[in-house]
mmCIF file of C-alpha atoms in Angstrom:
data_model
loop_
_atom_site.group_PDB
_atom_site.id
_atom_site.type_symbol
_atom_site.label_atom_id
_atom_site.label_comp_id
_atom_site.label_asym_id
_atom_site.label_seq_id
_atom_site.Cartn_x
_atom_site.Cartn_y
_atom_site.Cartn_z
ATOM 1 C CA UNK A 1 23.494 12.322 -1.168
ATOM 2 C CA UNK A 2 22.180 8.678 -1.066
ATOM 3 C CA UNK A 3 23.674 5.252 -1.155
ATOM 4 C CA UNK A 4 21.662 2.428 -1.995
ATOM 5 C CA UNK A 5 22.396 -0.880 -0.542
ATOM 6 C CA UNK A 6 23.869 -4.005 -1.517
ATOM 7 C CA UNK A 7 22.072 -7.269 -2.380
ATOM 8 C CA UNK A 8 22.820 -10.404 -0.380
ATOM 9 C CA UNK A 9 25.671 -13.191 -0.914
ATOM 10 C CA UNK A 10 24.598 -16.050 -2.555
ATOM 11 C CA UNK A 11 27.162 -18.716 -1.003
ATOM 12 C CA UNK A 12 30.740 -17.060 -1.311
ATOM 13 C CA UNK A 13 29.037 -14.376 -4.274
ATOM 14 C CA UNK A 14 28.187 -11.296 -3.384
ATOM 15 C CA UNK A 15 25.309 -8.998 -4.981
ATOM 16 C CA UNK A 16 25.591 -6.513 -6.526
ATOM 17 C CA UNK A 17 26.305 -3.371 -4.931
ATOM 18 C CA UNK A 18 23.994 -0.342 -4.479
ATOM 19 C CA UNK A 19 24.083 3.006 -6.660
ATOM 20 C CA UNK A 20 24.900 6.942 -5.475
ATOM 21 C CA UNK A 21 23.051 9.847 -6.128
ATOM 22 C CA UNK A 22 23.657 13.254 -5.070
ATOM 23 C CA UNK A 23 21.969 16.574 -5.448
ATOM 24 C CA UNK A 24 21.342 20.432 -4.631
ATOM 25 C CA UNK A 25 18.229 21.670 -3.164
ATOM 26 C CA UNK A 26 16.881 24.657 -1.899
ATOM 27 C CA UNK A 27 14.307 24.799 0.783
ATOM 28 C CA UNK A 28 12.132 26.482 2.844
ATOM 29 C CA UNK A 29 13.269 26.872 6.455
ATOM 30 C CA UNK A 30 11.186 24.546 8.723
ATOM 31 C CA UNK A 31 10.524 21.833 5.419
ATOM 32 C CA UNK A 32 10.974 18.456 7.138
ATOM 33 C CA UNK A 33 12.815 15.501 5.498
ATOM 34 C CA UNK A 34 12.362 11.888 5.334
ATOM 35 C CA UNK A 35 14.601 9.759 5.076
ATOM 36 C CA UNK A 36 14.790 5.523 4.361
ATOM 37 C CA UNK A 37 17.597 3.997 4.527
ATOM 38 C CA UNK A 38 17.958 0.824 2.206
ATOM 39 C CA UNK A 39 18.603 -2.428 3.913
ATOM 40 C CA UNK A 40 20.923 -5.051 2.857
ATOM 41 C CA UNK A 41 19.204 -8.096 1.025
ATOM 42 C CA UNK A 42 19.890 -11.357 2.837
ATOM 43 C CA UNK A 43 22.561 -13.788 2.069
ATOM 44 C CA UNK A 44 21.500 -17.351 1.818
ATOM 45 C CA UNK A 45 23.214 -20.263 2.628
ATOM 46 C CA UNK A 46 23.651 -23.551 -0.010
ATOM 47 C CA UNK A 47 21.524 -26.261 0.386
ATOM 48 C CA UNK A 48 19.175 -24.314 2.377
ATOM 49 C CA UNK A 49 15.291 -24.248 1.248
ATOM 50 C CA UNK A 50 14.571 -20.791 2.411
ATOM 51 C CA UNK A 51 12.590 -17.468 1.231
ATOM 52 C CA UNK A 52 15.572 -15.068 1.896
ATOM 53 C CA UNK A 53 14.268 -11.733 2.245
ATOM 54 C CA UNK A 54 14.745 -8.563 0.386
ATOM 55 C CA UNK A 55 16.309 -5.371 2.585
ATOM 56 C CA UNK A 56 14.215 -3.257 3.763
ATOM 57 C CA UNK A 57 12.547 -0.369 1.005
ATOM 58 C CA UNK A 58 12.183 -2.929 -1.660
ATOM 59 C CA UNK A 59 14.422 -5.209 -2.204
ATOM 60 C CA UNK A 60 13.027 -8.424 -3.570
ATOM 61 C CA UNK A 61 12.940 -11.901 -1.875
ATOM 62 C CA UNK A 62 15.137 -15.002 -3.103
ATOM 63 C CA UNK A 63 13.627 -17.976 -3.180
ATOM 64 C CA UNK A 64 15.966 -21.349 -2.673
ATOM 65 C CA UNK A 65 13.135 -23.963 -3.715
ATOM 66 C CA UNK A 66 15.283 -27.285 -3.518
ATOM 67 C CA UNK A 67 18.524 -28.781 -1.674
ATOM 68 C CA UNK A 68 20.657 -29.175 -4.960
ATOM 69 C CA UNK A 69 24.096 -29.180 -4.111
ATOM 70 C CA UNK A 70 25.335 -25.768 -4.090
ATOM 71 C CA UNK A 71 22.064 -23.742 -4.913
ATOM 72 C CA UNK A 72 21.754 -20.600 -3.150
ATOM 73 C CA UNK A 73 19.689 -17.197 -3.866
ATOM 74 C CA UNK A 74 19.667 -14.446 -1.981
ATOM 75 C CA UNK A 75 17.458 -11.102 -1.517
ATOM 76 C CA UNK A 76 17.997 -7.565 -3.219
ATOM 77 C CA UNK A 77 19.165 -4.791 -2.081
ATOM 78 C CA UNK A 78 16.907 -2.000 -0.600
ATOM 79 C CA UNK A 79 16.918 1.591 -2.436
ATOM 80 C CA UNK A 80 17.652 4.857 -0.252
ATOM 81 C CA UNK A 81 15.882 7.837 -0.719
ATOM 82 C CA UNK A 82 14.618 11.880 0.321
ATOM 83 C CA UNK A 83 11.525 12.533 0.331
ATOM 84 C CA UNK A 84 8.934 15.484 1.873
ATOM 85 C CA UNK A 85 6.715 13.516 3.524
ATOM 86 C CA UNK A 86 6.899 9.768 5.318
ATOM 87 C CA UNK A 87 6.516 6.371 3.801
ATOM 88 C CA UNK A 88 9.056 3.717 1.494
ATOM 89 C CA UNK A 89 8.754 4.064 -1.968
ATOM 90 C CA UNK A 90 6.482 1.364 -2.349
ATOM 91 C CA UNK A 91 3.689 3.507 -0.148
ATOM 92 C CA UNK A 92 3.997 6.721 -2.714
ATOM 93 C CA UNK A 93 2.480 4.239 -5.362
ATOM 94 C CA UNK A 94 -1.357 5.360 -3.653
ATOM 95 C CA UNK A 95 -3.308 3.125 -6.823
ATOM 96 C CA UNK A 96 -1.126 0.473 -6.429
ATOM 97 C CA UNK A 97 -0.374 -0.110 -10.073
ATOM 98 C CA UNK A 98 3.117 -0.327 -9.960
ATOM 99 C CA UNK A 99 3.292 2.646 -12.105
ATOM 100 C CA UNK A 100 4.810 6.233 -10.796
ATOM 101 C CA UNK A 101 2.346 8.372 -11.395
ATOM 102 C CA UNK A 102 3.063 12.426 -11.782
ATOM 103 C CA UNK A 103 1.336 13.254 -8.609
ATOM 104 C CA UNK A 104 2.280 9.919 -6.503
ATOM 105 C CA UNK A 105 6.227 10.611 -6.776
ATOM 106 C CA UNK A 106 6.315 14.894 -6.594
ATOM 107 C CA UNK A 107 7.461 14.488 -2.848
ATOM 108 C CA UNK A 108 10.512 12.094 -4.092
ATOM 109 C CA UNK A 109 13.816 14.653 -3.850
ATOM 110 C CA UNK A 110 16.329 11.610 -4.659
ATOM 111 C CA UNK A 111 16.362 7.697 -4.816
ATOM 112 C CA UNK A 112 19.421 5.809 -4.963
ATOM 113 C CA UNK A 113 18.898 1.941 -6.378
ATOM 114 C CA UNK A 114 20.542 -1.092 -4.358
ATOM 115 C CA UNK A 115 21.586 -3.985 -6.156
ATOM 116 C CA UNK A 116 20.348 -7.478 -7.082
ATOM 117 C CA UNK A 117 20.520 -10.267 -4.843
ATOM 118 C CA UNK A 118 23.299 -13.268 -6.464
ATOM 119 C CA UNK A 119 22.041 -16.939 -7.299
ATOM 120 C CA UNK A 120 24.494 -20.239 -7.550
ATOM 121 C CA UNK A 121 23.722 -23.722 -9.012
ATOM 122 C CA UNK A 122 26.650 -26.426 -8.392
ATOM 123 C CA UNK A 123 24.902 -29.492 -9.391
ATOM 124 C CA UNK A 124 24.115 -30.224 -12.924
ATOM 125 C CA UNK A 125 23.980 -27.112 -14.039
ATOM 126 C CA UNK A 126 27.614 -25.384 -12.666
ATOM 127 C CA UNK A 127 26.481 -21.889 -13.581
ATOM 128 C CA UNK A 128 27.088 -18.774 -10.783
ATOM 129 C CA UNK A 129 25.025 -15.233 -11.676
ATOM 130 C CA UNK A 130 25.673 -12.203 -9.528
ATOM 131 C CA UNK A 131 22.902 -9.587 -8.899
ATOM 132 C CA UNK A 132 23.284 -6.928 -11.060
ATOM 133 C CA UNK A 133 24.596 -3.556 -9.784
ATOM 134 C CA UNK A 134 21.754 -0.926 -8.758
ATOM 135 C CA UNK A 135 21.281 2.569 -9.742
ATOM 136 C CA UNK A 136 21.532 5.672 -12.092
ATOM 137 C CA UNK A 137 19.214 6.389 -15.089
ATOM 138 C CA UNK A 138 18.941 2.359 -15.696
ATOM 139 C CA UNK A 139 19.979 -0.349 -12.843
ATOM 140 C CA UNK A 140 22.340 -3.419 -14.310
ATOM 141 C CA UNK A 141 21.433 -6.594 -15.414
ATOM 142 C CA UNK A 142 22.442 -9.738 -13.384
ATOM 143 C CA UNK A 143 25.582 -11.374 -14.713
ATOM 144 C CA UNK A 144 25.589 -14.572 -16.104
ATOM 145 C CA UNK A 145 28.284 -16.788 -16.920
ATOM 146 C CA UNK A 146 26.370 -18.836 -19.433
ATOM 147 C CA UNK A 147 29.246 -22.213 -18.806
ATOM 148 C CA UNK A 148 27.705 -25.119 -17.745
ATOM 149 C CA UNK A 149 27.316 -28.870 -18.101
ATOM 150 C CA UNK A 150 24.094 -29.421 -18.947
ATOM 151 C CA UNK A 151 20.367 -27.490 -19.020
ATOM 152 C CA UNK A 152 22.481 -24.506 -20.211
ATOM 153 C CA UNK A 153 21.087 -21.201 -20.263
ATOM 154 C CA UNK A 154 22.709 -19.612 -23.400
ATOM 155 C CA UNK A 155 21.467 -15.730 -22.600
ATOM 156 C CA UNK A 156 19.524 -14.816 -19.308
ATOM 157 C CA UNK A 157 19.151 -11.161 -18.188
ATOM 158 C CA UNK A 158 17.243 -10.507 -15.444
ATOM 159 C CA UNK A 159 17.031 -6.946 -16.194
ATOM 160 C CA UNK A 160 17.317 -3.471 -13.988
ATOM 161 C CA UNK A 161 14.499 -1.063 -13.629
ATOM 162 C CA UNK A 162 14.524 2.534 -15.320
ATOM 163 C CA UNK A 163 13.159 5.582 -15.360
ATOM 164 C CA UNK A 164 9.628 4.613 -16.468
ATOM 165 C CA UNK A 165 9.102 0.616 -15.525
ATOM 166 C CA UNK A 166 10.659 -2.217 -13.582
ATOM 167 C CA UNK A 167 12.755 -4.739 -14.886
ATOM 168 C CA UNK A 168 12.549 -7.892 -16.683
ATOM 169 C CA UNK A 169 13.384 -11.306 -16.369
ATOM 170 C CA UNK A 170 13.895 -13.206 -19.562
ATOM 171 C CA UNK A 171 15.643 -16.448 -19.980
ATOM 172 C CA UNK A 172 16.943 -18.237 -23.539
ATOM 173 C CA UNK A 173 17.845 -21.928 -23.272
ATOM 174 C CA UNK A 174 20.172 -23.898 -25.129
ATOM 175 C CA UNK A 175 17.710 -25.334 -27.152
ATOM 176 C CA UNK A 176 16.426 -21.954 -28.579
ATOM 177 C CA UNK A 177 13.640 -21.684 -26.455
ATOM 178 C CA UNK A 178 12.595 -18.213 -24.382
ATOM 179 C CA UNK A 179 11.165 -17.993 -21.548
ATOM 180 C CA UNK A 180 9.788 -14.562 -19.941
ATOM 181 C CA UNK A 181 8.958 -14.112 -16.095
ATOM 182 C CA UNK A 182 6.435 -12.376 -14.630
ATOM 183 C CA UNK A 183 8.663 -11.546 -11.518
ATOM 184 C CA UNK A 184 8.826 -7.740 -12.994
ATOM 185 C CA UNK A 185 9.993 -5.039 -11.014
ATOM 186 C CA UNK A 186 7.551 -2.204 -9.990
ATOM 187 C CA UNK A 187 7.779 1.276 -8.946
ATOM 188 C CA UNK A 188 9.972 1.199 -5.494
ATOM 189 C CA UNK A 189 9.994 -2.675 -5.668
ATOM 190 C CA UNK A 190 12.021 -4.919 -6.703
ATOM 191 C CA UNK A 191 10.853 -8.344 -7.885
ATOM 192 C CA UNK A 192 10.322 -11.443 -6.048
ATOM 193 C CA UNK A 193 10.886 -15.104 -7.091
ATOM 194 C CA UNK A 194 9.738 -18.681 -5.792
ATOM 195 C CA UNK A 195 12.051 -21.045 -7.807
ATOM 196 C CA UNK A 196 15.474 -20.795 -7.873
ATOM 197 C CA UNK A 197 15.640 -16.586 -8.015
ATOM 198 C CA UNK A 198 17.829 -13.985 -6.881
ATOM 199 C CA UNK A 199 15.633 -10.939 -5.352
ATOM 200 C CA UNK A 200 15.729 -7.681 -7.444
ATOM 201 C CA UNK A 201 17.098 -4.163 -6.121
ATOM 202 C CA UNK A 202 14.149 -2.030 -4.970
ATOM 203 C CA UNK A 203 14.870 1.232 -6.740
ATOM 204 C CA UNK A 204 12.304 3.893 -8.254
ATOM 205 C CA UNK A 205 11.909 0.888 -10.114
ATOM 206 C CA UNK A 206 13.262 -1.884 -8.891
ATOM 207 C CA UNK A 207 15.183 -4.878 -10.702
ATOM 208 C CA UNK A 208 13.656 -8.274 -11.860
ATOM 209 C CA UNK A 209 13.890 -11.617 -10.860
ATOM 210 C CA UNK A 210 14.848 -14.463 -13.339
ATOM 211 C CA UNK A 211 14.783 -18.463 -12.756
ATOM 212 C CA UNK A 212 18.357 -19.823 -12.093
ATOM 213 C CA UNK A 213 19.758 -16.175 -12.242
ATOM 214 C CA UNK A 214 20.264 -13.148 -9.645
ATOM 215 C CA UNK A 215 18.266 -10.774 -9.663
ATOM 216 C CA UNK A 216 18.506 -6.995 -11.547
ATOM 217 C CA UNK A 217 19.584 -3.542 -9.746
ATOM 218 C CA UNK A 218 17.226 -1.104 -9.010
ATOM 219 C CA UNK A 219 17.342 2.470 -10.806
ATOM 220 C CA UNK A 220 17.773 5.666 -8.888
ATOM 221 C CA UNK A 221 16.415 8.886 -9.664
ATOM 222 C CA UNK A 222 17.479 12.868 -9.808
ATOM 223 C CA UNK A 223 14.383 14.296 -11.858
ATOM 224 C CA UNK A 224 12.794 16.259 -8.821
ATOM 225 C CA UNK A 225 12.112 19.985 -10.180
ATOM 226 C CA UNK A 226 13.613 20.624 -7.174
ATOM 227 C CA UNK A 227 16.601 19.549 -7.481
ATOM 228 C CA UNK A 228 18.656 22.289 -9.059
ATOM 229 C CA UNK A 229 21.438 19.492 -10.079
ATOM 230 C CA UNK A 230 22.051 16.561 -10.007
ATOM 231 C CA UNK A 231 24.096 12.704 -10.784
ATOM 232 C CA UNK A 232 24.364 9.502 -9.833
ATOM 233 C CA UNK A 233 26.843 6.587 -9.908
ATOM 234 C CA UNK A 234 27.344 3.103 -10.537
ATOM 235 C CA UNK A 235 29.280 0.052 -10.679
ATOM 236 C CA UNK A 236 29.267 -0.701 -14.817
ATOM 237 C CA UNK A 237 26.941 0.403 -15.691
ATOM 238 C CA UNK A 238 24.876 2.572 -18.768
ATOM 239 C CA UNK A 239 26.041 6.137 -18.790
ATOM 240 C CA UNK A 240 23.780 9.270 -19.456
ATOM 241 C CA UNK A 241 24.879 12.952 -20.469
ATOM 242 C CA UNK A 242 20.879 14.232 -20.202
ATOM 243 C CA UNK A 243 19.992 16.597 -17.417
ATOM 244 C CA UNK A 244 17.838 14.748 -14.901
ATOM 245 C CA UNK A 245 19.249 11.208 -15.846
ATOM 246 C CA UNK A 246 22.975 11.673 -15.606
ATOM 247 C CA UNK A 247 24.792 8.632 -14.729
ATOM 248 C CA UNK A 248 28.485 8.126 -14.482
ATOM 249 C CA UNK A 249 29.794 4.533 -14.420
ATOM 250 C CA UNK A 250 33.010 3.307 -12.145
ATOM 251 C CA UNK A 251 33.953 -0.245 -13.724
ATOM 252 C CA UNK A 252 35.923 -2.457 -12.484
ATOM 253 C CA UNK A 253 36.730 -6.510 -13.404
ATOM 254 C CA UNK A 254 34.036 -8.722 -12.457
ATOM 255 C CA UNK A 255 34.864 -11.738 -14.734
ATOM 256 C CA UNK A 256 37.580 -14.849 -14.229
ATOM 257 C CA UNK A 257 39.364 -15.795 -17.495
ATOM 258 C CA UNK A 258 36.312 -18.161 -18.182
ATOM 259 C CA UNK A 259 33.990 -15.127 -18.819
ATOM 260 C CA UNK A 260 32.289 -16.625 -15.082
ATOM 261 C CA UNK A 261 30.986 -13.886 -13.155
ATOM 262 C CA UNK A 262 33.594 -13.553 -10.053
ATOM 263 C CA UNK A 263 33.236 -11.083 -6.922
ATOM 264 C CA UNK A 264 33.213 -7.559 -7.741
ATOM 265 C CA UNK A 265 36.634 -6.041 -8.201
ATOM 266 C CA UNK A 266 37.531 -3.775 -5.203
ATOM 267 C CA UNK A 267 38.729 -0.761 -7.243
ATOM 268 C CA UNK A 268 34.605 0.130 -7.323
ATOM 269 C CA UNK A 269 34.883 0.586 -3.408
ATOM 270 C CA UNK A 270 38.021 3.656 -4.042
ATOM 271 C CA UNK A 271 35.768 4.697 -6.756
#
């Protein structure tokens, strides 16, 4: 069993936590085991113009690219994972294509995601977004509250990586306009932003990274033919019922009255 770890606070809001995923293997006496523990991403302070770095296996940077009052982005969560031979995720992807190929990812018993790094923005703009929660079958989007004063963003979903790519960041404005980033997540990273981003969850693929916004959770994965079962867990998220992609969700409230995003309700700890 694997826990993936948490993405960083963003001023007094946490990110979003990491997934679970647990499984039964048989092997071979003498098989050796690697292990990487997920880091936590790093919290980041208001006001602060800092790169606040991802945890370690993949979590994504946030970037805090101006002293606004109150704007703060921190870094994702790093994914935890099994494997049968040595490296973090990101070193299985031998092409570098951000793409798991069939033969890169065989070794890979179990990945559990960690969770997005949070963003605020207390000047003009008075929105919060927490990083969205990391694994199972699909990590979480980041949360936004979408209440602000002016420069809203309507709709903005800095999405969580699945079983096949990484997330991705796409923002609608008030004024109807969409804009898509390119800070995608990849296989066993999570995205990276330079303006105003939350970090994404590294994860088999990890979460994006959207402008103004945290960043997604990371997905974990079960689908080893070695693994003779298999399920994962996470904080509200998509539930599966297919072999090889089961995911249970524990929810919890994570919303004020407003429909703001507030910290993560403590009944996903006990669960």
């Amino acid at each position: 069993l694997v826990w993936g770890a948490q993405g960083g606070k963003a001023t007094n809001l946490q990110g979003g936590y990491g997934g679970y995923s647990t499984g039964v293997v048989y092997l071979i006496q003498g098989t050796e085991l690697f292990i990487n523990v997920g880091g936590q991403g790093s919290d980041s302070v208001a006001e602060v113009v800092n790169v606040n770095a991802g945890g370690y296996n993949g979590g994504g940077a946030g970037n805090v690219h101006r002293n606004y009052s109150g704007t703060s982005a921190s870094g994702g969560g790093g994914a935890t994972h099994i494997a049968l031979k040595s490296g973090t995720l990101a070193s299985f992807d031998a092409d570098s294509d951000g793409v798991a190929d069939s033969d890169e990812i065989e070794d890979i018993l179990i990945v559990a995601g960690g969770g997005g790094g949070s963003h605020t923005d207390t000047d003009t703009n008075g929105y919060a977004s927490l990083g969205g929660p990391g694994g199972g079958a699909t990590g979480s989007n980041a949360l936004q509250t979408g209440l602000c004063t002016s420069y809203c963003i309507s709709y903005s979903y800095p999405s969580g990586g699945t079983q096949t790519s990484g997330g991705l960041g796409v923002t609608t404005w008030d004024t109807g306009s969409t804009s898509s980033s390119t800070y995608v997540g990849k296989f066993g990273l999570g995205a990276s932003g330079t303006n105003s981003y939350g970090g994404g969850g590294g994860g088999f693929y990890g979460g994006a990274s959207g402008q103004y916004n945290g960043g997604g959770g990371g997905s974990g994965y079960i689908r080893n033919s070695k693994l003779l079962s298999g399920v994962m867990y996470c904080y509200d998220c998509t539930e599966d019922g297919n072999d090889g992609t089961r995911t249970i969700s524990t929810t919890g409230s994570n919303r004020d009255t407003n429909n703001c995003p507030n910290n993560y309700s403590s009944s996903a700890l006990s669960n």
